[in-house]
Structure formats: structure tokens, C-alpha cells
XYZ file of C-alpha atoms in Angstrom:
686
model
C 98.992 81.721 97.020
C 101.453 82.207 99.897
C 103.625 84.361 97.613
C 100.522 86.363 96.702
C 99.822 87.189 100.353
C 103.435 88.101 101.085
C 103.330 90.432 98.062
C 100.028 91.865 99.330
C 101.596 92.559 102.734
C 104.556 94.279 101.037
C 102.244 96.260 98.735
C 100.189 97.577 101.639
C 103.347 98.551 103.515
C 104.743 100.416 100.475
C 101.445 102.225 99.821
C 101.189 103.237 103.453
C 104.741 104.590 103.508
C 104.199 106.588 100.332
C 101.335 108.338 101.459
C 102.026 116.196 118.215
C 102.522 116.179 120.969
C 102.754 119.904 121.759
C 104.342 122.182 124.298
C 100.931 123.480 125.265
C 99.839 126.743 126.851
C 97.460 126.460 129.822
C 94.926 128.974 131.097
C 96.530 129.380 134.537
C 94.805 130.001 137.869
C 93.217 133.400 137.181
C 89.967 131.790 136.053
C 89.734 129.960 139.403
C 89.521 133.112 141.532
C 86.250 133.212 143.500
C 84.214 135.912 145.239
C 85.834 136.991 148.506
C 89.207 135.376 147.741
C 92.375 136.671 149.357
C 95.302 136.950 146.931
C 98.600 135.853 148.527
C 100.890 135.893 145.496
C 101.141 136.104 141.712
C 103.571 133.779 139.992
C 103.236 135.158 136.459
C 101.561 138.027 134.648
C 100.222 138.181 131.138
C 102.855 140.520 129.760
C 102.433 142.825 126.785
C 105.640 142.438 124.750
C 105.799 145.432 122.378
C 108.477 145.953 119.732
C 110.719 148.834 120.834
C 110.290 150.798 117.619
C 106.521 151.057 118.167
C 107.012 153.679 120.901
C 108.164 157.284 120.653
C 111.520 158.003 122.271
C 109.810 159.876 125.093
C 107.417 157.031 125.914
C 110.173 154.441 125.570
C 112.361 156.333 128.053
C 109.503 156.541 130.567
C 108.772 152.835 130.227
C 112.326 151.534 130.584
C 113.188 153.728 133.575
C 109.933 153.365 135.549
C 110.604 151.955 139.033
C 107.297 150.126 139.476
C 104.914 148.229 137.258
C 101.880 150.405 138.003
C 103.736 153.321 136.398
C 104.709 151.224 133.363
C 101.107 150.178 132.898
C 100.029 153.827 133.107
C 102.537 154.890 130.407
C 101.425 152.014 128.155
C 97.753 152.998 128.525
C 98.583 156.614 127.669
C 100.428 155.456 124.540
C 97.507 153.228 123.497
C 95.095 156.145 123.886
C 97.125 158.044 121.283
C 97.780 155.140 118.912
C 96.467 151.598 118.971
C 98.505 148.440 118.449
C 97.921 145.140 116.684
C 98.192 142.458 119.359
C 98.700 138.728 118.897
C 97.542 136.474 121.721
C 96.326 132.940 122.211
C 92.584 132.423 122.286
C 92.414 131.591 126.022
C 93.819 135.033 126.873
C 91.468 137.141 124.753
C 88.697 137.433 127.415
C 91.263 138.734 129.919
C 92.679 141.188 127.357
C 89.208 142.474 126.439
C 88.263 142.915 130.106
C 91.482 144.789 130.832
C 91.000 147.173 127.892
C 87.456 147.832 129.055
C 88.739 148.430 132.608
C 91.304 150.935 131.223
C 88.745 152.654 128.927
C 90.672 151.594 125.828
C 89.182 150.651 122.474
C 89.805 147.074 121.292
C 88.441 145.148 118.326
C 88.875 141.664 116.905
C 90.688 141.957 113.599
C 91.909 145.097 111.889
C 90.444 148.342 113.177
C 89.595 151.348 110.992
C 90.526 153.761 113.769
C 94.115 154.684 114.588
C 93.034 155.089 118.221
C 91.716 151.550 118.488
C 93.853 148.498 119.130
C 93.018 145.149 117.575
C 93.804 141.605 118.602
C 94.433 138.430 116.597
C 94.590 134.805 117.683
C 97.987 133.133 117.500
C 98.876 129.487 118.066
C 102.539 129.207 119.081
C 103.688 125.589 119.277
C 106.617 123.346 118.470
C 105.964 122.423 114.841
C 109.006 122.643 112.596
C 107.276 122.395 109.211
C 104.823 125.240 109.924
C 106.693 127.919 111.842
C 104.677 131.084 111.406
C 105.677 134.732 111.777
C 103.595 135.421 114.890
C 106.137 137.759 116.468
C 106.938 139.851 113.391
C 103.341 139.906 112.152
C 102.011 142.129 114.964
C 103.067 145.187 116.971
C 102.815 143.323 120.262
C 102.377 139.838 121.729
C 100.470 139.026 124.926
C 101.987 135.957 126.616
C 103.171 134.795 130.012
C 106.965 135.126 130.500
C 107.789 131.416 130.231
C 106.008 130.885 126.933
C 107.385 134.144 125.538
C 110.991 133.281 126.422
C 110.559 129.831 124.862
C 108.808 130.798 121.633
C 110.854 133.927 120.923
C 113.744 131.490 120.566
C 111.791 128.870 118.642
C 110.655 131.522 116.112
C 113.889 133.514 116.370
C 114.583 133.546 112.604
C 110.997 133.601 111.261
C 110.205 136.854 109.469
C 113.638 138.257 110.278
C 116.392 139.420 107.942
C 118.626 136.533 106.936
C 121.261 135.805 109.573
C 119.575 137.959 112.242
C 117.719 136.494 115.234
C 115.046 138.223 117.284
C 115.873 138.414 120.999
C 113.924 138.911 124.199
C 115.375 142.410 124.625
C 113.927 143.525 121.270
C 110.644 143.961 123.134
C 109.415 146.290 125.866
C 107.795 144.051 128.481
C 104.866 145.481 130.455
C 103.204 143.055 132.915
C 99.529 143.736 132.262
C 97.250 141.215 133.963
C 97.978 138.926 136.943
C 97.727 135.426 135.478
C 98.845 132.618 137.801
C 97.107 133.969 140.860
C 97.458 132.186 144.204
C 94.808 132.708 146.858
C 94.291 131.326 150.360
C 92.360 128.416 148.830
C 95.439 127.412 146.792
C 98.045 127.866 149.519
C 98.899 124.170 149.507
C 100.494 124.836 146.089
C 102.376 128.027 146.942
C 105.767 126.328 146.698
C 105.571 126.893 142.938
C 105.360 130.651 143.590
C 109.052 130.641 144.433
C 110.297 128.034 141.955
C 113.745 129.440 141.285
C 115.768 127.403 138.780
C 119.486 127.518 138.218
C 119.679 128.608 134.590
C 122.282 129.902 132.167
C 123.055 130.163 128.468
C 124.017 126.487 128.424
C 121.072 125.225 130.457
C 117.476 126.498 130.354
C 118.161 129.971 128.884
C 114.411 130.481 128.362
C 113.804 129.806 132.073
C 116.515 132.332 132.928
C 114.808 135.035 130.836
C 111.387 134.222 132.285
C 112.671 134.507 135.861
C 114.148 137.951 135.190
C 110.932 139.056 133.457
C 109.038 138.017 136.601
C 111.164 140.483 138.581
C 109.545 143.385 136.700
C 106.838 143.165 139.386
C 109.020 141.743 142.132
C 109.309 137.965 142.304
C 105.782 136.620 143.098
C 104.777 140.128 144.211
C 101.708 142.164 143.232
C 100.204 145.586 143.916
C 96.836 146.860 145.114
C 96.073 147.848 141.523
C 96.756 144.235 140.509
C 94.118 143.109 143.012
C 91.624 145.543 141.456
C 92.478 144.244 137.975
C 91.967 140.640 139.147
C 88.504 141.477 140.480
C 87.564 143.436 137.365
C 88.889 140.940 134.810
C 87.323 137.932 136.528
C 84.100 139.712 137.480
C 84.524 138.639 141.120
C 83.678 140.926 144.030
C 85.430 141.574 147.354
C 88.792 140.254 146.180
C 91.552 141.549 148.461
C 95.288 141.075 148.943
C 97.534 139.773 151.699
C 101.285 140.387 151.268
C 102.519 138.458 154.328
C 103.705 135.423 152.384
C 105.482 137.476 149.726
C 107.123 139.839 152.250
C 108.475 136.892 154.244
C 110.195 135.586 151.138
C 111.283 138.676 149.241
C 114.653 140.271 149.809
C 116.718 142.835 147.961
C 117.904 140.231 145.441
C 114.304 139.542 144.406
C 113.055 143.148 144.345
C 111.532 144.848 141.296
C 113.748 145.624 138.311
C 113.318 148.322 135.713
C 112.970 147.278 132.074
C 116.445 148.638 131.398
C 117.893 146.525 134.219
C 115.984 143.486 132.965
C 117.340 143.891 129.416
C 120.861 143.637 130.780
C 120.054 140.217 132.263
C 118.226 138.688 129.294
C 120.146 136.141 127.229
C 120.397 136.294 123.421
C 118.429 133.816 121.305
C 121.663 132.110 120.322
C 121.372 130.627 123.811
C 118.927 127.909 122.752
C 116.753 125.886 125.123
C 116.777 122.664 123.066
C 119.564 120.235 122.283
C 118.598 120.236 118.593
C 117.581 123.000 116.218
C 113.793 123.007 116.109
C 113.649 120.957 119.335
C 113.491 117.653 117.455
C 115.378 115.883 120.210
C 113.190 117.032 123.105
C 110.469 114.896 124.654
C 107.717 116.941 126.265
C 105.587 113.928 127.248
C 108.107 111.141 128.045
C 105.595 109.113 130.089
C 103.081 108.974 127.235
C 105.755 108.156 124.652
C 106.913 105.149 126.695
C 103.607 103.426 125.939
C 104.671 103.041 122.309
C 106.774 100.092 123.557
C 103.841 97.804 124.574
C 101.869 98.999 121.540
C 104.760 98.096 119.242
C 105.149 94.721 120.997
C 101.477 93.879 120.409
C 101.823 94.484 116.676
C 105.245 92.799 116.335
C 104.052 89.681 118.223
C 100.976 89.545 116.000
C 103.054 89.538 112.797
C 105.612 87.080 114.213
C 102.811 84.611 114.975
C 101.039 85.314 111.681
C 104.092 84.548 109.545
C 106.065 82.314 111.928
C 103.225 79.800 112.327
C 102.176 80.316 108.678
C 98.666 81.188 109.773
C 98.466 83.667 106.892
C 98.027 80.572 104.684
C 94.862 79.504 106.513
C 91.621 80.042 104.556
C 90.205 82.088 107.438
C 93.075 84.564 106.877
C 93.355 84.310 103.087
C 89.659 85.092 102.650
C 90.216 88.346 104.544
C 92.703 89.451 101.840
C 94.046 92.757 103.228
C 92.630 92.739 106.771
C 95.351 90.519 108.354
C 97.964 93.101 107.329
C 96.102 96.209 108.514
C 97.923 96.289 111.890
C 100.494 98.223 109.801
C 97.914 101.023 109.756
C 97.385 100.689 113.497
C 101.142 101.046 114.010
C 101.111 104.219 111.880
C 98.220 105.581 113.961
C 99.798 104.953 117.390
C 103.120 106.452 116.261
C 101.368 109.738 115.434
C 100.233 109.967 119.073
C 103.854 110.231 120.236
C 106.192 113.211 120.285
C 107.115 112.425 116.686
C 104.048 114.371 115.533
C 105.664 117.537 116.897
C 108.068 117.586 113.940
C 105.186 118.356 111.581
C 101.690 118.310 113.034
C 99.927 118.716 109.693
C 101.761 115.816 108.039
C 101.547 113.339 110.919
C 97.906 114.091 111.702
C 97.130 113.683 108.003
C 98.996 110.339 107.952
C 97.035 109.253 111.014
C 93.658 109.985 109.426
C 94.687 108.418 106.123
C 95.657 105.216 107.934
C 92.333 105.296 109.762
C 90.333 105.816 106.543
C 92.185 103.043 104.704
C 91.868 100.587 107.591
C 88.118 101.237 107.943
C 87.497 100.970 104.186
C 89.468 97.717 103.886
C 87.454 96.310 106.767
C 84.054 97.418 105.462
C 84.753 96.345 101.862
C 85.923 92.926 103.082
C 82.730 92.448 105.106
C 80.691 93.341 102.016
C 82.737 90.838 99.992
C 82.075 88.120 102.578
C 78.326 88.596 102.280
C 78.620 88.694 98.500
C 80.471 85.343 98.476
C 77.973 83.878 100.919
C 75.133 84.686 98.536
C 77.025 84.104 95.279
C 75.194 80.955 94.206
C 71.838 82.536 94.978
C 72.829 85.486 92.776
C 73.894 83.148 89.966
C 70.497 81.427 90.110
C 68.786 84.821 90.168
C 70.861 86.244 87.284
C 71.946 83.268 85.132
C 72.968 85.518 82.224
C 75.444 87.333 84.490
C 77.114 84.189 85.813
C 80.552 84.928 84.343
C 80.591 88.488 85.675
C 79.392 87.382 89.121
C 82.103 84.716 89.303
C 84.729 87.197 88.135
C 83.756 89.603 90.929
C 84.262 86.753 93.388
C 87.829 86.071 92.215
C 90.887 86.737 94.394
C 92.355 89.283 91.966
C 89.177 91.377 91.929
C 89.037 91.029 95.720
C 92.524 92.554 96.057
C 91.641 95.282 93.570
C 88.411 96.223 95.360
C 89.411 95.850 99.019
C 93.012 97.108 98.854
C 93.757 99.170 95.743
C 90.397 100.903 95.279
C 90.105 101.647 99.000
C 93.595 103.188 98.853
C 92.399 105.682 96.223
C 89.147 106.429 98.071
C 91.107 106.970 101.302
C 93.274 109.561 99.571
C 90.135 111.411 98.468
C 88.510 111.242 101.910
C 91.755 112.372 103.489
C 91.459 115.728 101.742
C 89.816 116.821 105.008
C 93.364 116.758 106.394
C 94.094 119.926 104.426
C 92.467 121.498 107.482
C 95.556 120.585 109.513
C 97.823 122.534 107.158
C 95.792 125.674 106.448
C 94.399 126.098 109.953
C 96.845 127.623 112.417
C 94.897 126.442 115.453
C 96.519 123.108 116.262
C 94.495 122.952 119.479
C 91.511 122.625 117.161
C 93.418 119.962 115.227
C 94.033 118.061 118.464
C 90.266 118.056 118.997
C 89.368 117.363 115.370
C 91.532 114.267 114.901
C 90.120 112.133 117.771
C 86.578 113.218 116.893
C 87.050 111.938 113.319
C 88.567 108.747 114.735
C 85.606 108.119 117.051
C 83.150 108.842 114.212
C 84.955 106.289 112.023
C 84.944 103.673 114.795
C 81.258 104.326 115.470
C 80.511 104.002 111.750
C 82.348 100.673 111.648
C 80.513 99.445 114.731
C 77.104 100.524 113.397
C 77.802 98.865 110.042
C 79.124 95.684 111.650
C 76.319 95.668 114.213
C 73.663 95.947 111.514
C 75.261 93.057 109.594
C 75.403 90.943 112.742
C 71.796 91.692 113.765
C 70.628 90.902 110.237
C 72.491 87.592 110.478
C 70.848 86.869 113.829
C 67.412 87.564 112.375
C 67.903 85.483 109.225
C 69.504 82.602 111.118
C 67.156 82.625 114.132
C 65.717 79.201 113.269
C 69.197 77.752 112.810
C 70.267 79.152 116.190
C 67.234 77.596 117.917
C 67.982 74.264 116.273
C 71.792 74.113 116.338
C 72.700 76.498 119.133
C 74.852 79.614 119.349
C 78.127 77.677 118.986
C 77.069 76.343 115.594
C 76.081 79.891 114.578
C 79.524 81.304 115.452
C 81.774 78.480 114.253
C 80.220 75.858 111.967
C 78.043 78.339 110.055
C 80.865 80.906 110.016
C 84.187 79.065 109.473
C 85.953 82.403 108.864
C 84.851 83.805 112.263
C 83.531 87.036 110.776
C 80.724 87.226 113.331
C 83.215 87.140 116.203
C 85.040 90.112 114.643
C 81.768 92.002 114.202
C 80.957 91.619 117.910
C 84.522 92.602 118.874
C 84.240 95.862 116.922
C 82.370 97.410 119.876
C 85.501 97.248 122.088
C 87.513 100.001 120.303
C 84.443 102.252 120.393
C 83.974 101.798 124.152
C 87.684 102.350 124.846
C 87.835 105.453 122.610
C 84.776 107.033 124.268
C 86.023 106.315 127.817
C 89.436 107.752 126.928
C 87.864 110.910 125.491
C 85.703 111.456 128.589
C 88.535 110.874 131.057
C 91.042 113.006 129.141
C 88.631 115.948 129.045
C 88.023 115.762 132.812
C 91.624 115.153 133.961
C 93.937 118.105 134.612
C 97.107 116.504 136.008
C 99.656 116.227 133.190
C 101.458 113.133 134.505
C 98.267 111.316 135.519
C 96.698 112.289 132.201
C 99.703 110.934 130.280
C 99.592 107.601 132.139
C 95.838 107.255 131.706
C 95.977 108.147 128.006
C 98.895 105.768 127.446
C 97.059 102.844 129.068
C 93.914 103.402 127.054
C 95.854 103.968 123.811
C 97.507 100.585 124.436
C 94.132 98.909 125.071
C 92.780 100.567 121.941
C 95.764 99.290 119.949
C 95.164 95.747 121.250
C 91.435 95.825 120.444
C 92.080 97.113 116.905
C 94.656 94.374 116.306
C 92.154 91.800 117.572
C 89.486 92.714 115.026
C 92.149 93.030 112.305
C 93.078 89.364 112.527
C 93.991 88.836 116.164
C 90.774 86.942 116.929
C 91.348 84.565 114.009
C 95.008 84.194 114.987
C 94.085 83.086 118.519
C 91.416 80.650 117.269
C 93.770 79.094 114.714
C 96.550 78.694 117.313
C 94.060 77.054 119.697
C 92.979 74.654 116.950
C 96.602 73.790 116.130
C 97.380 73.000 119.780
C 94.171 71.022 120.205
C 94.785 68.989 117.031
C 98.234 67.929 118.236
C 96.837 66.624 121.520
C 94.062 64.561 119.954
C 94.594 60.927 119.019
C 94.469 59.945 115.371
C 91.077 59.050 113.937
C 89.841 57.351 110.778
C 91.282 58.689 107.553
C 89.084 61.289 105.965
C 88.353 59.346 102.772
C 87.190 56.387 104.858
C 84.843 58.598 106.832
C 83.363 60.137 103.683
C 81.691 56.823 102.889
C 79.188 57.823 105.576
C 76.158 59.559 104.039
C 75.469 61.655 107.161
C 79.018 62.972 107.185
C 78.839 63.722 103.472
C 75.806 65.911 104.133
C 77.635 67.698 106.962
C 80.660 68.244 104.694
C 78.416 69.641 101.965
C 76.854 72.141 104.371
C 80.235 73.133 105.811
C 81.750 73.573 102.323
C 78.937 75.969 101.423
C 79.642 78.033 104.552
C 83.338 78.085 103.642
C 82.691 79.167 100.036
C 84.362 75.962 98.767
C 81.381 73.859 97.697
C 82.926 73.507 94.221
C 85.406 70.959 95.615
C 82.619 68.914 97.174
C 80.448 69.009 94.034
C 83.356 67.994 91.795
C 84.263 65.183 94.203
C 80.695 63.826 94.158
C 80.613 64.085 90.363
C 83.844 62.115 89.970
C 82.759 59.551 92.567
C 79.600 58.898 90.552
C 81.770 58.015 87.526
C 84.522 56.168 89.343
C 83.107 52.664 88.839
C 83.190 53.068 85.058
C 86.223 52.292 82.967
C 85.481 54.892 80.278
C 83.978 58.372 80.301
C 82.017 59.688 77.330
C 82.775 62.929 75.478
C 79.486 64.542 76.518
C 80.166 63.806 80.186
C 83.679 65.220 79.933
C 82.340 68.367 78.237
C 79.846 68.785 81.084
C 82.701 68.508 83.599
C 84.673 71.155 81.675
C 81.712 73.550 81.483
C 80.770 73.147 85.124
C 84.097 72.764 86.958
C 87.141 73.587 84.787
C 86.197 76.558 82.588
C 87.118 80.023 83.867
C 84.260 81.626 85.857
C 82.138 78.474 85.539
C 79.486 77.830 88.186
C 81.695 75.503 90.268
C 85.147 76.441 89.017
C 87.717 74.522 91.067
C 91.072 75.947 92.087
C 93.617 73.694 90.345
C 97.046 74.582 88.886
C 97.318 75.774 85.291
C 99.446 72.714 84.432
C 96.597 70.506 85.583
C 94.122 72.478 83.465
C 96.417 72.182 80.457
C 96.565 68.391 80.839
C 92.780 68.242 81.204
C 92.222 70.106 77.929
C 94.708 67.838 76.166
C 92.666 64.873 77.384
C 89.475 66.603 76.241
C 90.919 67.022 72.723
C 91.924 63.380 72.729
C 88.409 62.390 73.800
C 86.917 64.435 70.939
C 88.924 62.337 68.521
C 88.090 58.995 70.164
C 84.565 59.827 71.539
C 85.491 58.340 74.919
C 88.422 58.236 77.336
C 89.664 56.102 80.207
C 88.285 57.518 83.446
C 91.556 56.787 85.254
C 93.347 59.368 83.065
C 90.914 62.078 84.183
C 91.131 60.936 87.799
C 94.937 61.006 87.760
C 94.829 64.511 86.254
C 92.470 66.314 88.659
C 92.073 64.085 91.726
C 95.384 64.875 93.546
C 94.719 68.639 93.701
C 90.987 68.195 94.256
C 91.465 65.762 97.137
C 94.090 68.032 98.682
C 91.641 70.968 98.666
C 88.819 68.801 99.980
C 91.004 67.337 102.703
C 91.892 70.853 103.920
C 88.187 71.596 104.227
C 87.586 68.271 105.969
C 90.408 68.920 108.453
C 88.769 72.197 109.437
C 85.411 70.450 109.710
C 86.982 68.072 112.251
C 87.576 71.057 114.570
C 83.854 71.854 114.793
C 81.367 70.769 117.448
C 79.074 69.364 114.729
C 81.745 66.878 113.661
C 82.481 65.969 117.295
C 78.784 65.242 117.797
C 78.665 63.060 114.665
C 81.810 61.194 115.749
C 80.406 60.437 119.201
C 77.192 59.079 117.664
C 79.221 57.001 115.193
C 81.357 55.557 117.993
C 78.222 54.702 119.967
C 76.771 52.868 116.963
C 79.966 50.886 116.447
C 80.175 49.931 120.119
C 76.610 48.664 120.003
C 77.067 46.954 116.615
C 74.373 49.116 115.082
């Protein structure tokens, strides 16, 4: 049986193996401008990056030689009035783009326009995802981005949609700062240090930052114009917005003055100057704080498996009856890994692997709970459907249990995981970031609702037992596999997941958000491990420690001469789904005083306890069964047989199984109560 469970662990690991953190774009400070605000500086603009060849030579010359940004914007508007452009921009920027086009009396539509005079915009989702790099830059005439994201992603997508061996570069585009984006007002002056965040950058270090800083000089570093103030008020819908240039004028000097586009092109670095240490940015870590939490999460799972196998607790009936559940922390490990920067290598694949692991873990758990209740009511079902006894017993076998709770759930999980196709066909990975945790919370809620209903039903059906025996008997003696404790614990992951979701949505600080998310992901990992076998592991370790400290008592076979204890053992065996050992033991004990056993009696024993899928089939080795049938054949020839031969054949294995059950009974409060009463009787010579 131990080999079977090691093979099961290996099988689950192999099946699991066979089957992102992103560099995100924020919405900036423009949306925070209020009525009556005084603008003191603009860190970045939303810049329209238009491919050079989309302009006539005359317009291109005007644009690249214009001395100020207001003039560039004017020339761009004039060009758009004659011929529209297809514009790619992220979804957060589209309201600003639409408002600006309305402000400039330009026509703009979502999707392809039928008019040559109308421009059209399309949503793009630039992100670091190596397996799904899309042709956002070559797909459209222009891209609307802030300078930092543009300089980064023009390098990341430098070869996508381009002729083989040719990279796109920042100077392939005409950059026209269109809309003030990171706007600083008097109410945000405590943060103005970031207005002048000059970085030392070169081809070898932060080339994207270098390009972005020169693109910012198209308007003068942190500077803005009166027209920019008007655009801010119009785009945001705020009134009485005005400008104050004192802060900017105190900082600006000739080295930070406005540049023409032509002058800027001369400063931009080629895309061969790459911002990452590895091609595709595999080696970069955008959220190092969050990724560090994989260490405690990994430790939780490793410690669990070390204790499970090191102390051989996987051999305990409370673990063996769970079949696949004790090994499902493998799934939890797969899930927590996909919340690290590793997912950036291929968002679609890793998010799909995450959901598959979630589906499989949930299905294994639910199917095992169903199997527990089936086993608990097996004998009642046999009485109810006597003609289906063999089939009912077959469904209760270990092999069918593995097939139903591990293999079948694997197939069903693959089918359910077809929803993950969404991650591959949908370009909006921001939507994927929202979709994945929502599915996870729905699955956890479903598990909790299912487990809660099972637990409440148990409470209702066992209400008389609880009143009579107490809550401790309900949780331990009546449930030797501790399923009810797991069902109660299933609420913890739900609570943690909901709290995490609420806090993440309301927290804006990246570092604080990473720490908070990491802590709650670790707590979630711990709670999932607990209901996947951790609770049972802790209980079994406690029982092992307690048993070592206790003094030796009467031997179990001596104690079983007590009729009260026999009744307790019978009840406990039924709860543990091992009443066949007790019934066989009682049957043999009733014949033990006889020297010979008759053929009819031996045939009854075979039909009731030895035959495959019999009512009380006992778990004995095949060699033992073979010997029994040889003795049965001998008895058929002689009509009777020495009882001692039968006892020597089946008793060693039977007593070993029964003793295991009895040892677990000794850990219960019911046994402790019986023992105290027995000791009291002996002390008083009763």
C-alpha cells in the first residue's frame, strides 16, 4: 500500500508537469486634476508617435524643425484634417484621446473609419510577454504612449512585424507631445521631486530611460505652455485650471530647454541598445519584493512533504483514505509559482497552468468528500440494493477511488480549463489579471459552499449524538479521518482571498501593495496546505508525541474481553470504514473453542469475508487468500477441517489490521473515559 501511495504521488506530479507579473502602464496624475487647480509642472505628455512615412515631405519638414510644441501640435492637427490616421493606444488613454480630438475639432472613431478624413483608434496591450509579442507598432499608423513606455516597448517589440534582420528604432517615429499626462499641481507639490528625476543613462545602462528623457525635452524638461493648461482643463472637464511656471523656471536652464524633433533624433539611441540583460527581458525582476515571498511559500510546502514522508504519516489510514488529497500541495506550489515574475515569460501558458491546477485541486477535493460520504453509507446502500452489492463494493475499492478522484478529475480539469483559451486569444492581459483571481475566488467559494453544506447536513443528522456525546466525540470519535475539521477549515482560504482582493484594489503604492499581496499569498498558501492534509498531519504528529509520553497499558487483546469495549470498538470501526475486521474477528472468536469447523461454516466465511466484493471483504494478502482456498478445497473433500489451520491462515493479518484500529481508538476521548471507569472499578473491586 505504501508503494501504491508513492506511485500515486509520482503520478500526480507527472500529470501536473505535463499539462505575470507585468511591467504595467498606469493612468498617471491627469485624472486627479480638480476644479481650480494650479498646474506647476508636467513630467510627461501622452505623445503621438507617428511613422515618418505617414507624412508628406512638407509636413514632415515643418514638424521636425518647429521650435515649440504648440507649433508641432498645430501642424499635426492640420495633417489630420486632411487625412486621418489609425492610432493604437492603451484603453486608459482613450478618453483623453477622444477629448483632445473633440477639443481640436477632429473626427475620431473606434475601429476602422469609412472616411479618409476621420482617424480611428484601437486598443493595444503592450507588456512583457515573450510567447505573445504582437505587432502593435507596425499594425497602426501611430501609437499614443508616454515617453517611458514608448522607449521601453519599441525595444521590446523591435523585431515584430519588421523585415528580417531589421529593428525598429525610436527615431523611426515623429514624436508630437499631445496631452499633458503626469500633471503636478499645488496639491501634489510634496511629490514634485519626481518632476526632475534625471537619470544617468547610456547605451549600456538604461537606454530606454535615456530616450525618454530626451523625448521629454520636446516640451522643455517638466515645462508646459498656456495651451497645455487649456488642454488639461478641456480633457479633464475641470474649470478654472491655471498655470504657475515659478517652479519650472527656477529649475530650467539652457541644457534643459526645448529641443526640435530633428535635434531629439540625434540623441535617441538605436534599439540595439537594449534595456534588459537578456533578450526578451527574461532575467529582469519587475516586482522583486513580491517574488521574495515564494521562499516562505515554498518552505511551507517542502516542510509539509518532509513531515508527510519522513514520519511515514502517508501510511496512516487518515491519509490513505484521502487518496490524492495529501499530494495536492503540488498543485498549490504550481499556483503560487504563477504569481511570481515567471509568468511574464508567457502569460497565457502560466495563467492556464494556474487555473488547471486550481480546477484539479478542487475536483480532487470535492470527489474525495463525495467518496467519504459514499463509504460512510456503504452498508446502508448494500441493504437498500442487495442485488447491486458487488457493484457497490467495487465502487468502494481503492483502485476505483484512484480512478475517480485522480484520473477522471484530471480529464475533467482539462475540459474545464478550456476557459484558459481566453488568455491566449485575448490581447488584454489586464483583463486576464482580473479574470484569473475572480475564477480562483469562485472556485474557493464553491468549495466552501459545498463543504459547508456537507458539514451542516452532518450537524443536523448527528444533532442527537452531539447532545449525548459532545462536540469532541462528533469531531474525533465519529470522524476518525478528521474530514469535518477540513470542511470547517475551508472557510479560511475564502476569507483570505476576499480580503486580499479588497485590499489590492484599494492600494496604490507599488511597494506596499507588493508586501501586502505577498503576505496574504503566503497565508493563502498555508491555509490551502492545511485543508489538503496539513490538519491531519498536525493531528497525527500530536498523537505520535502523546503516545510516546503515555505509560504502557493492558495489551489490546486482553482489553477486548470487555464487552463494553467491544461495543466501542465496533462503533469506532464503523466510523473508520473497517468494520469488516471487527465482524470477522467476532466470527472467528465464536468458533475458537471448537476443534473442527464444518464445510458449511467455512463456505459462509468465504462468502461473507474472503470473496472479492463480498459484504465484509477483509484486506488480506493474496498469498493468504490462496492458502484459505486450498484449505476450503481440502474441507470439501473431508467435510470438516481443524479450526487451528484456518486461524493460523487468516488471524495474523486480521489481528494486525484490528490492532491498528484499536491503537487509533486508544487516542480518543471515548476510550479514555472507558479506561478511567475501568480503573475505578478495579480499584474498588467491582
